[in-house]
Amino acid sequence: MARYLIVNADDFNLTEGVTRGILAGHRRGIITSTTVMVNLPGLERTRDLAREAPGLDIGLHVNFTLGPPILPASAVASLVDPSGHFVRDRERVGDVGALSEIRDEAA
C-alpha cells in the first residue's frame, strides 16, 4: 500500500517573506500544501506568486486572531477591538465571539 505525506505550511500571506519561504519549500519538494490568510494585506501579490506554483494545494486559514475581519467590523463587533481588528488580548479572547458572528465571518 502506498503511503503519502502531506506537509502543510500554515500562514500563507502572513508576510511576503513567509509566502516566499513557503513557495521555496514547495519548489524544493518539501511543502505540498498551504493555507492562506485572506484577511491580511498583500493578498493580490500572494495570489500572483501562487500562480507560479500550480502544484501547490492551497486551502483557507480561518483566522480570528490577527488583523481585520473580512466582514465590516460592525457586523462582527464581538470579535474585534475598538480599532476594528481581531481581539489579541489573551485574557479577553475567551470572553469574545458571539457564535452567530463567528459563523458569519467563517462563511
Short mmCIF file of C-alpha atoms in Angstrom, two decimals:
data_model
loop_
_atom_site.label_atom_id
_atom_site.label_comp_id
_atom_site.label_asym_id
_atom_site.label_seq_id
_atom_site.Cartn_x
_atom_site.Cartn_y
_atom_site.Cartn_z
CA MET A 1 0.00 0.00 0.00
CA ALA A 2 1.38 3.40 -0.98
CA ARG A 3 1.87 5.95 1.76
CA TYR A 4 1.78 9.68 1.30
CA LEU A 5 2.99 12.51 3.47
CA ILE A 6 1.28 15.88 3.35
CA VAL A 7 3.49 18.73 4.54
CA ASN A 8 1.31 21.79 5.09
CA ALA A 9 2.88 25.19 5.67
CA ASP A 10 0.49 27.44 7.55
CA ASP A 11 0.18 31.24 7.32
CA PHE A 12 0.49 31.82 3.56
CA ASN A 13 0.14 35.63 3.15
CA LEU A 14 1.18 36.40 6.74
CA THR A 15 4.11 38.35 5.27
CA GLU A 16 5.76 38.36 1.87
CA GLY A 17 8.76 36.61 3.43
CA VAL A 18 6.60 33.79 4.82
CA THR A 19 4.84 33.46 1.47
CA ARG A 20 8.13 33.31 -0.45
CA GLY A 21 9.53 30.81 2.04
CA ILE A 22 6.54 28.52 1.57
CA LEU A 23 6.91 28.75 -2.20
CA ALA A 24 10.64 27.99 -1.95
CA GLY A 25 9.89 24.94 0.20
CA HIS A 26 7.34 23.79 -2.36
CA ARG A 27 9.77 24.22 -5.26
CA ARG A 28 12.27 22.08 -3.34
CA GLY A 29 9.68 19.34 -2.97
CA ILE A 30 9.22 19.70 0.79
CA ILE A 31 5.91 21.55 1.11
CA THR A 32 2.85 20.05 -0.56
CA SER A 33 0.13 22.41 0.66
CA THR A 34 -0.52 25.67 2.43
CA THR A 35 -3.38 27.61 3.96
CA VAL A 36 -3.84 31.27 3.08
CA MET A 37 -4.82 34.09 5.43
CA VAL A 38 -7.20 36.06 3.23
CA ASN A 39 -7.88 38.96 5.61
CA LEU A 40 -4.34 40.35 5.65
CA PRO A 41 -2.77 42.94 3.32
CA GLY A 42 -0.90 41.65 0.28
CA LEU A 43 -3.43 39.06 -0.85
CA GLU A 44 -3.24 40.14 -4.50
CA ARG A 45 0.56 39.79 -4.50
CA THR A 46 0.28 36.42 -2.78
CA ARG A 47 -2.22 35.31 -5.42
CA ASP A 48 0.17 36.32 -8.18
CA LEU A 49 3.07 34.47 -6.52
CA ALA A 50 0.89 31.37 -6.02
CA ARG A 51 0.20 31.21 -9.74
CA GLU A 52 3.88 30.38 -10.17
CA ALA A 53 3.30 27.16 -8.20
CA PRO A 54 0.29 25.42 -9.78
CA GLY A 55 1.09 22.15 -7.99
CA LEU A 56 0.79 23.71 -4.54
CA ASP A 57 -2.51 22.83 -2.90
CA ILE A 58 -3.98 25.90 -1.18
CA GLY A 59 -6.68 25.92 1.45
CA LEU A 60 -8.21 28.53 3.73
CA HIS A 61 -6.63 29.52 7.02
CA VAL A 62 -9.60 30.54 9.16
CA ASN A 63 -8.26 33.43 11.19
CA PHE A 64 -9.93 35.08 14.18
CA THR A 65 -6.80 36.34 15.92
CA LEU A 66 -4.83 38.65 13.63
CA GLY A 67 -5.71 41.68 11.55
CA PRO A 68 -9.11 42.94 10.48
CA PRO A 69 -12.10 40.71 9.77
CA ILE A 70 -13.33 40.09 6.22
CA LEU A 71 -16.77 41.42 7.14
CA PRO A 72 -17.23 45.01 8.28
CA ALA A 73 -16.18 45.35 11.93
CA SER A 74 -19.71 46.46 12.80
CA ALA A 75 -21.04 43.09 11.59
CA VAL A 76 -18.72 41.15 13.93
CA ALA A 77 -18.45 43.62 16.80
CA SER A 78 -17.99 40.90 19.44
CA LEU A 79 -14.81 39.69 17.69
CA VAL A 80 -12.97 42.98 17.31
CA ASP A 81 -11.31 45.62 19.46
CA PRO A 82 -12.02 49.37 19.16
CA SER A 83 -9.59 49.65 16.21
CA GLY A 84 -11.66 47.11 14.23
CA HIS A 85 -9.07 44.32 14.42
CA PHE A 86 -9.50 40.91 15.99
CA VAL A 87 -9.00 40.85 19.76
CA ARG A 88 -5.40 39.94 20.61
CA ASP A 89 -5.64 40.17 24.41
CA ARG A 90 -5.25 36.57 25.59
CA GLU A 91 -7.15 37.33 28.78
CA ARG A 92 -10.14 38.60 26.78
CA VAL A 93 -10.21 36.06 23.96
CA GLY A 94 -12.43 33.61 25.83
CA ASP A 95 -14.93 36.38 26.53
CA VAL A 96 -15.46 37.45 22.94
CA GLY A 97 -17.18 36.00 19.97
CA ALA A 98 -20.92 35.68 19.52
CA LEU A 99 -21.41 32.33 17.79
CA SER A 100 -23.52 33.89 15.04
CA GLU A 101 -20.73 36.39 14.26
CA ILE A 102 -18.11 33.63 14.23
CA ARG A 103 -20.28 31.65 11.81
CA ASP A 104 -20.82 34.67 9.57
CA GLU A 105 -17.10 35.59 9.46
CA ALA A 106 -16.11 31.98 8.68
CA ALA A 107 -18.67 31.70 5.87
#
